[in-house]
Each structure stands twice: as C-alpha cells, then as structure tokens.
C-alpha cells in the first residue's frame, strides 16, 4: 500500500512510591505541614536573582552555539492527526490547606499559563471534605478556601472546575446536594465530577492512605457506589460528567487481585460502570532517583494510556468513544522544583494529550518544602507546588510566596505550542535527548515544541514537514532555558536550523505557504464492523459540503500509508493482519485536490481468526504492578495430530519480558517470544483431544497488555 503522498519541505510498586508522595495529601500530616508553610510567609525572602546565560542572547551567540551542537532530525506530519486539544486539557490541583489558593496573583499566573481546569478540594482531601460546612475532619482547612471562594477564582481565570465528590466519608446524597448547589442554586455549570480520589489506596491491597468508611473496601463495592452516586447526581443535573477511579497500568496496585475478589481493580470496576461513567481517572508519579530519570520515564505513558483505552473498549463496546480519560494528578515525584522537572511537565502534558487524554492536572499549585538540595544550579525544595509557598527548611528558605518554579514555566510554554481547538499532529526526532510535539493551529500556523533533555550539550533542529509547506520567512521562536526568567521570544537561528540549548524548551512557529483546503475535517471515524482481516469505518461529512473524496490513512510513526479512498462517508479496510492494532485518520479532498486537516484518530484491533486449527488461551494468574505470572494453554483443534510444536507471539509493549518459565522452552529477542515443547508435551491430539500448558514469570515496566496474536507451527491461532 502506498505511503501518504504529501508535500515535504526542509530538513516494589505503589507502596514504595507512596513514600515519596506529598505528606500533606494525607489528613494526619496536613496540619503540621500547612501551618509550617503559613508561619514561613511572614519571613519569606525575595526571589533569588536568575543565573546563567542571559535571555537576550544575540544571533551571533546562537550561531556560535550551532557550530558546537549536534544536529537532530525532526519530522512533522500535519496529515497525521493525534486529536484536538480540549478546553479542559491544561489543568492544576488546588488544595484546602492552601491559604494562597485564591490570591489574585495566583489567578493571574494560572491564566497566563493557559490553565483551563482547577481541581478541588485537593487529592486525598476529596475523601474527607464536606462541602456544606467546609470541614475536613483530620485535616487542615485554610481560611479563604470555601467552594464559593474557589469558584470565584475559577470564574476570574476563565477556567472550569474538576470536583472530587466525597466517596470515602460521604454519601451519594451529599454529592447530589453539592451538584444542586453548584449548578442549580449558583449556576456555576460545574461539568466534571470525580467519585473519590485514589480509592484503591483504602487498605484493600495493603496500602491505606485514602479515607474510606465503607466496611467493604473492594473494587466491587466501589463500582456499586459509583452507580449510586451517578444516579443521584445526574438526577439533579443530567449534563454533568461522572468519572470513576482506575489504577494506572503498570503502577501498584494494577494487576493485583485482592482478597475475595475475582479480578483486579480496573476489570472489576469497568465491568460494572462502563455503561454509566463519562470518563476514567488515572494518576501518574513515575518517580526515579532524579528528575532526569522521571523525564525518561515519560516514554511509559503512551503504553499505559493505550492499555486504559483497551480496557474501556473491552467493557464499554460501542460506548467506548463516549468515555474520556483524565490524568487528574501528575508530577515527577522527585526534584520537583527543578529545571528538568519543568521539561517533564511540558513533555508529560503533551504526551498524555497526544495519547487520548482530555485533561491533565499538575499536582499541585502550592505545597510546601520538605528538603533542600541543589539541582542544575538552583535550590530544589522537594516541593510539589508550581508556585512557592514561602516556607523554609532549616535556614534555607524559598523565594517569596507565589514565585513560580520551573514546572510552572514548563506548563506556560505550552501556550506557545497550542490552544484548545488546535489539532495535535505527529512529530518525532532521531535523538533520545530531544522530544518533539507539534500542533496545527486554528489560525493556519504550525508550531513545533522541541525539548532538549541534555544537560550538557546544545543540539540543532533540522525540521522536515509533510502535509504542510511553510513560508520562507523566519519562524517565530520562543524558549525557556537557562538564564530565561520567563518564556521568552528569541531570534530564529541564522541559517535555518534552530539551536536548542541544554535543558531547554524551544517552540518554533511557521506560517503556511499555500492556502488551506476549502473543506473542513471529516467527523471522528468509528468502526461499524471488524473481523480478523477487514474493518469498515464510517464518519460524518464536513459541514461545508465541499468534500469530493475521502482518504483513510494509517499512522506509522510520523509517516502514514493510504488504506482506502471513498466518495462516500465510509470505507472498508482490507488485508489487515489478524489480531493487529491500527490507528487511522480520515482526510477530505476538495475540488482542487487539496487535503483537509485530519479527523480525530481512531484506534481499533482486528480479531483473531475465527477458523483456525489451533486455539490458545493466555491467562494472567497474578500480578504486582511490575511483574506477573501467566499460564498459556495450547490446543490442536484441527483434524491432524501434531507431534512437536513451536509457539510464537509478540509483546504489545517494549517493557514486557519473560523472566523464567516451566513446562516449555521459552526464549526471547526484543519483543518477540519463541516457545517450543519440552518433549513430554510435544504431542497434541486432534480436535482438542489434548492440550499443552506452560507458564512463566514475566516483568513489565509500564503497562502489561495481553498479546493478541499467537502462531502455532506457522498457523495463526484462535484465542480465548
């Protein structure tokens, strides 16, 4: 099948992780931490002067840097769409212990950073907070943090709330009354409501940081109550969106089956609530010894989010497209005020949004210092906050209250990349030191964000564009790097290739050379039929009726291949491998032959063959977040006996591997796994007369999806 022809130009799990989480998210410790932060405000020193290379570097200095920098090839394809930036995309967490939550200065700073969502009342406080009397038994509630005061800041900033309804110590009626007060009495139009915070941390799996007064703390009981909360809350306002808490694939307690349960948290909850909820909630604190390690672990996020979507697809079926995914807490969990954590913020927000998340919320706006160390020449206070709370660690004090830390500027940099309504498009680099994100903006310009994670070396970006032809005029360049005190406009590098200083975020915006297509994007495609080798997809026509033809392209990194074309609003995709995943966009052509922007992406999987002479059952028996035990049973359902067999399959994720095995000989090469009989189980009688069963201990760094295609002696098998 031909490649897309587009013009191109230019050249131990959760328990251990919890130990590093902000202690003031736990009610018992909140009062001490919060009072310490408040007491420090009166003596908070002024912000220290910036150090490093001046923000006003000249073109000569930049050109000199280019001579010493290594080149990085950057590919951008405007014909491969990754989705539209949602109004709720860029969010933050507020917390009840934060007396500066509603400072006008904070509202202004968050507005300048493009924040469109503010989450309330703050992590685990969501499960102890009673909105009507504004109390959180066991925790500290700062003055000036009532729901109405919070909503005043939300409205002043032009954002919207993400509200945690109290599951742990509340009731469906209390939550329904809150919806009534917010949306009927006060007319706030609060759209997004989470049912509890990290309820899986209620002690059912051993870790018990989350308040939960229910005698039954199982996922089954949580799911039953989600349905009760949703019914009561939507009876008041049927337009609200209800979110249910899931575990993040690959993070504790994902994959663990608790006492008395038949399945793990996600499968138990989704099997019960997928017909009711509007979004699923996950959190991400990748950790590591340093912020640099956490920055590298952003690469796990696409696989984790894809597995969440697979699980939703499994239980929601045709309704899956109506269920969004929200990443309502994220932070690196290490060296949190540092420059590399600023890079982490920008990289993680965009990576999550490009992989199907509609909302990302940083944890959190103010938090408080817990230790002091030097990272890249700056003092890091081990403070989860975007802004300084003015606290001290011994005789080392933070800058003045509300002084932004590096992650704030990482998030603010995103305002130079894209805004709600803009289209995210495919981009990549040939260097693991530089990550890329690209957005085709509503005004026709195209922005590319390049994050140089190298602390020592500059790199130069040689950018090639497909599906978009920039003008010859110099691009608009913004940067946040060493020496910059804000996201700063800088001069484009002479000679065309843009220099990327060490530890920097650089955003390059180019204007289009030619007029855009006269036709708009087709509607989001959906599958109407899928089997082992074909899929039929359909979509709605653009509103202006100027489409003369449609083309369906499959994403292959930053390339795309044409799968089908059609003059109607549907197409059948043929010759697809059994058990394979595909991500496609639909583009429309106008009468002049110009292609529209891509539709929203659609990811689907073909089925295993229905008629095969072999059958494979793959079952995960137990898991612990970073590892698992699996059993595989192979059956010969054909008419001829088999004497000697080999089984081959491929891991869906690069983080999966086999550590040890029994009852078969198992070897691996990258993601490919090769299994042979052990002699005693070589014979497989026909028509299911006998089976061969083997097992193994596996490891997973990130998600642990089930392999989809198994080949026995060269034959693709059915699966069960």
XYZ file of C-alpha atoms in Angstrom:
720
model
C 0.000 0.000 0.000
C 1.396 3.450 -0.907
C 2.764 5.865 1.642
C 0.831 9.061 2.109
C 1.781 11.440 -0.696
C 2.087 14.845 0.888
C 4.419 17.720 0.031
C 7.526 17.812 2.203
C 9.957 20.674 2.731
C 13.023 21.454 4.811
C 15.283 19.208 6.752
C 8.137 -2.668 44.637
C 5.430 -0.883 43.434
C 2.940 1.577 44.718
C 3.744 1.262 48.396
C 7.299 2.351 47.854
C 6.196 5.118 45.525
C 3.762 6.430 48.091
C 6.633 7.049 50.498
C 7.727 9.933 48.298
C 4.277 11.460 47.831
C 3.385 14.797 49.470
C 2.640 14.049 53.087
C 0.158 16.916 53.301
C -2.113 14.972 50.966
C -2.706 12.695 53.945
C -5.033 14.200 56.567
C -2.945 13.194 59.569
C 0.112 15.156 58.460
C -1.627 18.032 56.742
C -1.937 20.361 59.734
C 1.775 20.291 60.594
C 2.900 20.918 57.025
C 0.332 23.573 56.298
C 0.993 25.539 59.495
C 4.729 25.409 58.834
C 4.163 26.893 55.404
C 1.857 29.584 56.775
C 4.316 30.518 59.510
C 7.059 30.929 56.962
C 5.189 33.516 54.919
C 5.978 36.438 57.145
C 9.735 35.971 56.772
C 9.890 34.714 53.202
C 12.925 36.204 51.392
C 12.702 37.783 47.948
C 13.189 35.602 44.887
C 16.876 34.943 44.118
C 18.354 36.514 41.022
C 18.467 34.367 37.914
C 21.802 32.901 36.884
C 23.202 31.544 33.635
C 23.197 32.786 30.063
C 21.130 35.976 29.579
C 17.711 35.593 27.989
C 18.644 38.163 25.337
C 21.310 36.075 23.617
C 22.309 37.601 20.300
C 22.074 35.920 16.934
C 25.893 35.780 16.847
C 25.951 33.876 20.146
C 23.273 31.485 18.904
C 25.129 30.927 15.622
C 28.320 30.210 17.550
C 26.457 27.646 19.631
C 25.251 25.939 16.454
C 28.839 25.201 15.428
C 29.320 23.140 18.573
C 25.926 21.455 18.580
C 24.949 18.115 17.092
C 22.144 18.006 14.531
C 18.812 16.371 15.316
C 16.456 15.327 12.539
C 12.876 16.358 13.330
C 9.930 15.033 11.320
C 6.484 16.634 11.404
C 3.470 15.296 9.506
C 0.431 17.573 9.523
C -1.584 14.862 7.784
C -1.436 12.549 10.817
C -3.781 13.870 13.480
C -3.429 12.973 17.150
C -6.587 14.715 18.304
C -7.871 18.154 19.200
C -6.725 19.996 22.319
C -9.724 20.054 24.650
C -10.868 23.104 26.618
C -10.102 21.062 29.728
C -6.631 19.989 28.557
C -4.354 22.079 30.799
C -5.207 21.801 34.490
C -3.843 22.122 38.023
C -4.745 20.904 41.514
C -5.728 23.217 44.346
C -5.821 22.048 47.978
C -7.775 23.125 51.063
C -4.674 23.705 53.163
C -3.505 26.403 50.741
C -4.364 29.856 52.103
C -2.992 31.382 48.877
C -5.303 29.350 46.654
C -7.383 32.387 45.707
C -4.742 35.116 45.694
C -5.402 37.406 42.708
C -1.742 36.949 41.776
C -2.248 33.174 41.577
C -5.327 33.550 39.413
C -3.354 35.814 37.072
C -0.372 33.466 36.874
C -2.549 30.456 36.105
C -4.420 32.418 33.463
C -1.139 33.420 31.807
C -0.126 29.750 31.762
C -3.279 28.795 29.880
C -4.760 26.774 32.749
C -8.310 25.765 31.845
C -9.167 23.436 34.759
C -8.718 23.746 38.536
C -9.230 20.564 40.591
C -10.743 20.870 44.091
C -10.591 20.239 47.053
C -7.190 18.538 46.712
C -6.220 14.891 46.328
C -7.000 12.738 49.340
C -8.816 15.657 50.944
C -11.583 14.881 48.465
C -12.498 11.849 50.579
C -12.720 13.730 53.888
C -14.179 17.056 52.706
C -17.770 18.018 53.475
C -18.639 20.912 51.213
C -21.715 22.204 53.026
C -19.958 23.075 56.298
C -16.491 23.356 54.685
C -14.813 20.857 57.018
C -12.264 18.095 56.506
C -12.057 16.090 59.763
C -8.456 15.075 60.400
C -7.051 17.681 58.019
C -6.257 21.391 57.983
C -8.618 23.729 56.152
C -7.079 27.133 55.433
C -9.158 30.305 55.566
C -10.433 31.664 52.279
C -10.806 28.262 50.602
C -14.583 27.669 50.584
C -16.186 26.277 47.459
C -17.667 29.651 46.568
C -14.315 31.389 47.050
C -12.652 28.744 44.893
C -15.296 29.194 42.193
C -14.646 32.937 42.273
C -11.069 32.251 41.173
C -12.207 29.714 38.604
C -14.505 32.255 37.014
C -11.970 35.068 37.224
C -9.443 32.955 35.319
C -11.928 31.782 32.715
C -11.340 28.121 33.607
C -13.637 25.373 34.863
C -13.621 23.126 37.957
C -12.819 19.435 38.308
C -14.548 18.471 41.580
C -13.884 15.406 43.744
C -17.142 14.191 45.270
C -16.518 12.695 48.712
C -16.693 8.923 48.366
C -14.593 7.928 51.382
C -16.626 9.580 54.148
C -19.552 10.990 52.162
C -22.768 9.757 50.582
C -24.478 9.904 47.192
C -26.982 12.345 48.665
C -24.219 14.695 49.860
C -22.711 14.647 46.383
C -26.114 15.265 44.746
C -26.712 18.211 47.065
C -23.351 19.649 46.004
C -24.325 19.357 42.345
C -27.622 21.098 43.118
C -25.906 23.935 44.966
C -23.198 24.348 42.319
C -25.273 24.137 39.173
C -28.865 24.905 40.140
C -28.585 27.336 43.042
C -25.391 29.117 41.999
C -25.352 28.420 38.264
C -21.647 27.556 38.182
C -22.045 24.956 35.433
C -19.556 22.579 37.071
C -19.195 19.828 34.462
C -16.640 17.297 35.731
C -17.177 15.287 38.943
C -14.870 12.523 40.181
C -16.246 9.878 42.527
C -13.487 9.835 45.137
C -9.740 10.184 44.803
C -7.344 7.188 44.975
C -9.886 4.802 46.481
C -7.749 1.752 45.664
C -5.483 3.103 48.429
C -8.110 2.367 51.095
C -6.218 -0.612 52.552
C -7.838 -3.319 50.435
C -4.489 -4.069 48.795
C -2.367 -3.286 51.864
C -1.636 0.420 51.305
C -4.047 2.557 53.296
C -3.602 6.300 52.761
C -7.114 7.054 51.460
C -10.042 7.579 53.844
C -12.846 5.061 53.238
C -15.514 4.375 55.849
C -17.250 1.643 53.840
C -16.993 -1.718 55.639
C -16.473 -3.343 52.245
C -13.461 -1.724 50.572
C -13.374 -3.914 47.487
C -13.492 -2.685 43.883
C -16.911 -4.331 43.561
C -18.264 -2.124 46.358
C -16.668 0.979 44.849
C -18.289 0.185 41.490
C -21.678 -0.356 43.136
C -21.420 3.027 44.816
C -20.240 4.787 41.640
C -23.541 3.766 40.083
C -25.429 5.086 43.109
C -23.514 8.398 43.069
C -24.029 8.813 39.325
C -27.758 8.160 39.579
C -28.242 10.646 42.419
C -26.032 13.355 40.912
C -27.384 13.123 37.357
C -30.940 13.227 38.675
C -30.100 16.793 39.701
C -28.170 17.764 36.570
C -28.082 15.211 33.746
C -25.478 17.267 31.834
C -22.630 16.633 34.271
C -19.800 14.191 33.551
C -19.035 11.443 36.083
C -15.547 9.978 36.470
C -14.523 6.685 38.099
C -11.120 5.971 39.629
C -8.851 3.421 37.928
C -5.355 2.220 38.705
C -2.638 3.245 36.252
C -1.471 0.192 34.259
C 1.927 -0.924 35.476
C 1.692 1.041 38.739
C 0.733 -0.549 42.055
C -1.877 -1.970 42.670
C -2.551 -2.614 38.990
C -2.988 -6.297 38.213
C -3.391 -7.394 41.826
C -6.457 -9.442 42.719
C -7.454 -8.590 46.283
C -8.800 -10.976 48.918
C -12.241 -12.239 47.982
C -12.105 -10.659 44.500
C -12.356 -12.429 41.165
C -10.368 -9.803 39.240
C -8.173 -6.755 39.773
C -9.439 -3.211 40.391
C -9.777 -1.978 36.812
C -11.501 -5.034 35.369
C -13.892 -5.239 38.320
C -14.816 -1.554 38.217
C -15.099 -1.194 34.438
C -17.173 -4.344 34.036
C -19.798 -2.723 36.269
C -19.707 1.009 35.441
C -18.719 1.258 31.766
C -22.353 1.737 30.782
C -22.685 4.764 33.077
C -19.481 6.769 33.519
C -18.289 9.581 31.269
C -14.570 9.417 31.998
C -11.940 7.269 33.667
C -9.398 8.725 36.111
C -5.730 7.783 36.404
C -2.743 9.361 38.162
C 0.957 9.308 37.281
C 4.003 9.770 39.531
C 6.758 7.952 37.595
C 9.479 8.612 40.169
C 13.108 7.624 39.789
C 16.249 8.723 41.591
C 16.339 12.080 39.784
C 14.053 14.293 37.743
C 16.086 13.281 34.694
C 15.124 9.651 35.279
C 11.485 10.649 35.625
C 11.758 12.629 32.392
C 12.968 9.490 30.622
C 10.046 7.516 32.062
C 7.555 9.699 30.226
C 8.081 7.138 27.456
C 5.991 4.668 29.518
C 2.910 6.877 29.376
C 1.651 6.082 25.837
C 1.552 2.361 26.597
C -0.158 2.914 29.933
C -2.834 5.124 28.403
C -3.348 2.760 25.484
C -3.964 -0.065 27.942
C -6.565 2.044 29.786
C -8.325 2.562 26.455
C -8.137 -1.175 25.665
C -9.781 -1.932 28.994
C -12.519 0.638 28.360
C -13.035 -0.778 24.847
C -13.379 -4.277 26.271
C -16.211 -3.416 28.633
C -17.871 -0.393 27.036
C -18.037 -1.689 23.460
C -19.687 0.825 21.144
C -19.991 3.263 24.048
C -16.207 3.404 24.498
C -15.819 6.557 22.382
C -18.085 8.396 24.842
C -15.748 7.670 27.781
C -12.786 10.008 28.131
C -9.589 9.609 30.150
C -8.435 12.244 32.638
C -4.958 12.344 34.213
C -6.067 14.321 37.243
C -2.759 14.137 39.126
C 0.740 14.143 37.672
C 4.187 15.117 38.933
C 7.606 13.510 38.678
C 7.704 12.888 42.453
C 11.419 13.804 42.607
C 13.424 17.088 42.415
C 10.102 18.725 41.834
C 11.053 22.401 41.595
C 13.980 21.749 39.277
C 14.565 22.733 35.673
C 14.421 19.105 34.439
C 11.031 18.792 36.140
C 9.937 21.812 34.110
C 10.871 19.874 30.987
C 8.999 16.882 32.425
C 5.860 18.997 32.856
C 5.765 20.148 29.232
C 6.692 16.716 27.855
C 4.191 14.838 30.017
C 1.228 17.134 29.345
C 1.674 16.836 25.588
C 2.468 13.113 25.632
C -0.719 12.435 27.601
C -2.868 14.634 25.367
C -1.434 13.079 22.203
C -2.376 9.661 23.562
C -6.044 10.208 24.175
C -6.294 12.106 27.470
C -8.625 15.111 27.514
C -7.410 16.610 30.800
C -4.072 16.748 32.691
C -3.832 18.315 36.183
C -0.484 19.097 37.828
C -0.097 18.222 41.492
C -0.263 20.966 42.738
C -0.256 24.817 42.900
C 1.202 25.286 46.427
C 2.506 22.535 48.666
C 5.480 23.359 50.920
C 9.189 22.476 51.177
C 10.408 19.244 52.744
C 14.153 19.232 51.967
C 16.719 21.319 50.117
C 19.302 20.313 47.521
C 20.942 21.911 44.507
C 19.792 20.785 41.052
C 21.269 22.417 37.942
C 22.449 25.399 39.966
C 19.056 26.056 41.605
C 17.751 25.148 45.037
C 15.188 22.400 44.886
C 12.864 22.229 47.887
C 11.238 18.850 47.180
C 8.014 20.845 46.902
C 5.215 19.595 44.644
C 3.986 23.158 44.121
C 4.110 25.131 40.891
C 4.430 28.277 42.991
C 6.415 28.999 46.128
C 4.580 28.792 49.447
C 7.372 30.791 51.103
C 8.369 28.055 53.538
C 11.805 27.168 54.918
C 13.830 24.022 55.501
C 16.102 24.853 58.393
C 17.746 28.126 57.426
C 17.152 27.616 53.697
C 14.025 29.468 52.610
C 12.009 29.526 49.453
C 11.618 32.703 47.389
C 8.649 34.993 48.017
C 5.174 33.489 48.051
C 3.780 32.786 44.557
C 7.172 32.926 42.869
C 6.929 30.403 40.003
C 9.144 27.327 39.979
C 10.443 25.748 36.760
C 7.431 23.432 36.197
C 5.197 26.496 36.003
C 7.190 27.755 33.028
C 7.149 24.277 31.510
C 3.345 24.427 31.500
C 3.309 28.058 30.384
C 5.479 27.087 27.403
C 2.521 25.101 26.109
C 0.681 28.359 25.378
C 3.209 28.922 22.579
C 2.527 25.478 21.149
C -1.249 25.243 21.018
C -4.579 26.228 22.485
C -7.932 24.457 22.863
C -9.376 23.723 19.451
C -5.992 23.272 17.778
C -5.021 19.941 16.179
C -2.119 17.902 17.520
C -0.146 16.244 14.714
C 2.556 13.604 14.527
C 6.177 14.524 15.193
C 9.365 12.691 16.101
C 13.144 13.089 16.358
C 16.073 10.767 15.788
C 17.537 11.549 19.225
C 16.538 10.249 22.645
C 17.840 13.548 24.034
C 15.247 15.656 22.209
C 11.492 15.097 22.231
C 9.071 16.752 19.828
C 5.420 17.804 19.879
C 3.593 19.586 17.056
C 0.288 21.422 16.727
C -1.501 22.692 13.602
C -3.142 25.806 14.963
C -6.577 27.129 14.107
C -5.045 30.250 12.513
C -3.180 28.073 9.987
C 0.257 28.294 11.582
C 2.101 25.196 12.749
C 4.103 25.067 15.985
C 6.774 22.543 16.940
C 7.964 22.209 20.545
C 11.428 20.692 20.962
C 12.545 19.708 24.460
C 16.304 19.274 24.842
C 16.771 16.958 27.827
C 20.550 17.028 27.525
C 22.020 18.991 30.481
C 25.404 19.484 28.773
C 25.021 19.875 25.023
C 23.151 22.042 22.576
C 21.506 20.434 19.567
C 20.273 21.903 16.313
C 16.903 21.039 14.863
C 16.675 20.182 11.180
C 12.893 20.091 10.716
C 11.139 18.485 7.751
C 7.410 18.951 7.189
C 4.941 16.661 5.428
C 1.434 17.781 4.630
C 2.425 21.392 5.261
C 4.607 23.858 3.356
C 5.982 26.737 5.458
C 6.757 30.161 4.029
C 10.369 31.209 3.584
C 10.035 33.906 6.235
C 11.806 33.439 9.554
C 9.783 31.471 12.102
C 8.629 32.841 15.445
C 10.703 31.213 18.203
C 10.012 31.072 21.948
C 12.315 29.497 24.510
C 12.540 28.649 28.165
C 16.074 27.678 29.147
C 18.925 28.542 31.452
C 19.040 32.259 32.113
C 15.447 32.832 30.991
C 13.202 34.248 33.682
C 10.075 33.625 31.618
C 9.019 32.014 28.361
C 10.897 34.366 26.051
C 10.719 35.222 22.361
C 14.161 34.854 20.805
C 15.633 35.423 17.367
C 15.472 32.486 14.979
C 18.914 30.963 14.456
C 20.685 32.290 11.373
C 20.994 29.669 8.641
C 17.666 27.933 9.260
C 18.441 25.183 11.772
C 17.269 26.250 15.229
C 19.671 25.836 18.131
C 18.306 24.030 21.190
C 20.316 24.982 24.295
C 20.906 22.393 27.035
C 17.905 21.783 29.321
C 15.551 23.935 27.271
C 12.094 24.108 25.733
C 12.060 25.733 22.281
C 8.883 26.321 20.279
C 9.130 27.165 16.577
C 6.055 28.515 14.764
C 5.878 28.704 10.970
C 3.227 30.167 8.672
C 1.713 28.304 5.699
C 2.965 28.925 2.173
C -0.261 27.948 0.416
C -3.943 28.452 1.102
C -5.650 25.833 3.205
C -8.079 23.354 1.710
C -11.586 24.698 1.250
C -13.052 21.685 3.049
C -13.058 21.080 6.786
C -12.036 17.948 8.641
C -14.328 14.912 8.479
C -16.034 13.867 11.704
C -14.400 11.391 14.054
C -14.380 7.942 12.414
C -15.824 4.876 14.098
C -15.822 1.193 13.249
C -19.081 -0.385 12.100
C -17.652 -3.869 11.534
C -14.342 -5.568 12.356
C -13.168 -9.130 11.767
C -9.774 -10.831 11.518
C -8.673 -9.143 8.284
C -11.052 -6.275 7.481
C -12.607 -3.275 9.162
C -15.358 -0.960 7.978
C -15.114 2.623 9.214
C -17.553 5.491 8.810
C -17.518 9.216 9.541
C -19.611 12.346 9.056
C -19.012 14.753 6.206
C -17.532 18.221 6.821
C -20.195 20.860 7.386
C -19.499 22.946 4.271
C -20.180 20.093 1.841
C -17.107 20.762 -0.325
C -15.523 17.328 0.026
C -15.263 15.409 -3.247
C -13.323 12.444 -1.916
C -12.133 10.921 1.354
C -8.903 9.094 2.123
C -8.201 6.842 5.102
C -4.590 6.792 6.281
C -2.932 4.572 8.876
C -0.411 6.179 11.198
C 3.083 4.699 11.030
C 5.026 6.921 13.391
C 5.266 10.251 11.596
C 4.533 8.574 8.269
C 1.191 7.338 7.021
C 0.020 4.855 4.438
C -3.159 5.042 2.405
C -5.521 2.223 3.325
C -8.621 3.219 1.354
C -10.318 6.033 -0.516
C -14.020 6.668 -0.963
C -16.516 9.120 -2.399
C -18.945 8.240 0.408
C -18.584 8.585 4.179
C -17.484 5.011 4.782
C -14.765 2.644 3.604
C -13.703 -0.947 4.103
C -10.057 -1.564 5.002
C -8.810 -4.888 3.652
C -5.852 -7.245 4.117
C -5.231 -6.370 7.763
C -3.251 -8.900 9.830
C -5.290 -10.855 12.423
C -5.042 -9.590 15.979
C -3.383 -6.313 14.983
C -3.946 -2.723 16.147
C -4.316 0.179 13.740
C -4.675 3.947 14.182
C -6.273 5.805 11.287
C -7.303 9.328 10.279
C -9.733 10.350 7.577
C -8.911 13.350 5.358
C -11.150 15.018 2.788
C -10.068 16.369 -0.600
C -11.653 19.438 -2.157
C -12.227 20.049 -5.861
C -8.704 21.497 -6.195
C -7.142 18.308 -4.825
C -6.121 19.829 -1.501
C -6.353 17.697 1.632
C -8.186 18.842 4.734
C -6.826 18.622 8.234
C -7.028 15.083 9.611
C -10.008 13.832 11.538
C -9.740 12.744 15.143
C -7.765 9.473 15.287
C -9.428 6.075 15.603
C -7.592 3.075 17.042
C -9.065 -0.395 16.582
C -7.883 -4.005 16.605
C -8.713 -6.843 14.267
C -9.850 -10.089 15.840
C -8.074 -13.420 15.948
C -9.173 -15.724 13.114
C -12.489 -17.455 13.804
C -11.490 -20.547 11.845
C -8.108 -21.974 12.755
C -6.655 -25.375 13.512
C -5.234 -24.169 16.841
C -6.529 -22.430 19.954
C -4.513 -20.511 22.569
C -5.634 -19.399 25.991
C -3.401 -16.772 27.668
C -4.229 -16.036 31.312
C -2.532 -13.767 33.856
C -2.820 -15.608 37.160
C -1.418 -12.900 39.423
C 0.371 -9.566 39.233
C 2.072 -6.964 41.377
C 2.389 -3.884 39.177
C 5.886 -4.550 37.856
C 5.587 -8.313 37.349
C 3.148 -11.143 36.818
C 2.637 -14.891 36.495
C 0.926 -16.177 33.334
C -0.324 -19.540 32.114
C -0.656 -20.413 28.405
C -2.659 -23.378 27.148
C -2.244 -24.587 23.556
C -4.860 -26.800 21.851
C -4.904 -28.549 18.495
C -8.467 -28.235 17.175
C -7.610 -29.394 13.651
C -8.148 -32.848 12.207
C -4.492 -33.950 12.089
C -2.324 -34.766 15.117
C 0.676 -32.580 15.969
C 3.931 -34.105 17.196
C 6.323 -31.299 18.101
C 5.233 -27.672 18.253
C 6.515 -24.112 18.386
C 4.512 -21.118 19.531
C 5.420 -17.527 18.671
C 3.963 -14.258 19.904
C 4.966 -10.607 20.259
C 4.639 -8.413 23.334
C 2.459 -5.345 22.703
C 4.740 -3.263 24.963
C 8.530 -2.961 24.906
C 8.543 -3.095 28.720
C 7.263 -6.685 28.850
C 9.568 -9.685 29.157
C 9.807 -13.318 30.307
C 11.983 -13.885 33.370
C 11.610 -17.636 33.930
C 9.368 -20.436 32.647
C 8.275 -24.041 33.161
C 6.845 -26.905 31.074
C 8.267 -25.406 27.853
C 11.432 -23.855 26.433
C 10.943 -20.086 26.211
C 13.397 -17.688 24.548
C 13.056 -14.022 23.640
C 14.532 -11.495 21.228
C 13.320 -7.972 21.864
C 9.526 -8.121 21.963
C 9.352 -11.485 20.144
C 8.853 -14.643 22.220
C 9.595 -18.144 20.885
C 8.315 -21.238 22.736
C 8.959 -24.915 21.978
C 7.604 -28.061 23.639
C 9.723 -29.719 26.304
C 9.435 -33.225 24.822
C 6.892 -34.549 27.296
C 4.122 -32.322 25.912
C 5.072 -32.433 22.224
C 2.027 -34.410 21.103
C -1.257 -32.577 20.597
C -4.159 -34.830 19.714
C -6.577 -33.577 17.040
C -9.945 -31.926 17.721
C -8.893 -30.773 21.182
C -8.119 -34.267 22.408
C -5.154 -32.981 24.444
C -3.516 -29.712 25.403
C -0.084 -28.416 26.334
C 0.157 -25.968 29.217
C 3.180 -23.936 30.241
C 3.735 -20.941 32.482
C 6.182 -18.162 33.118
C 7.064 -15.285 35.391
C 7.047 -12.012 33.471
C 8.167 -8.472 34.143
C 6.545 -5.280 32.930
C 7.913 -1.750 33.060
C 4.668 0.098 32.454
C 1.503 -1.471 31.075
C 1.042 -5.223 30.755
C -1.353 -5.741 27.816
C -2.265 -9.231 26.646
C -0.555 -10.416 23.437
C -3.066 -10.548 20.588
C -1.565 -12.923 18.011
C -0.201 -16.423 18.624
C 1.239 -18.603 15.862
C 1.480 -22.383 16.301
C 3.796 -24.072 13.801
C 3.224 -21.125 11.467
C -0.584 -21.048 11.802
C -2.292 -18.029 13.384
C -4.475 -19.370 16.201
C -7.821 -18.504 17.630
C -7.636 -17.070 21.145
C -9.881 -17.393 24.168
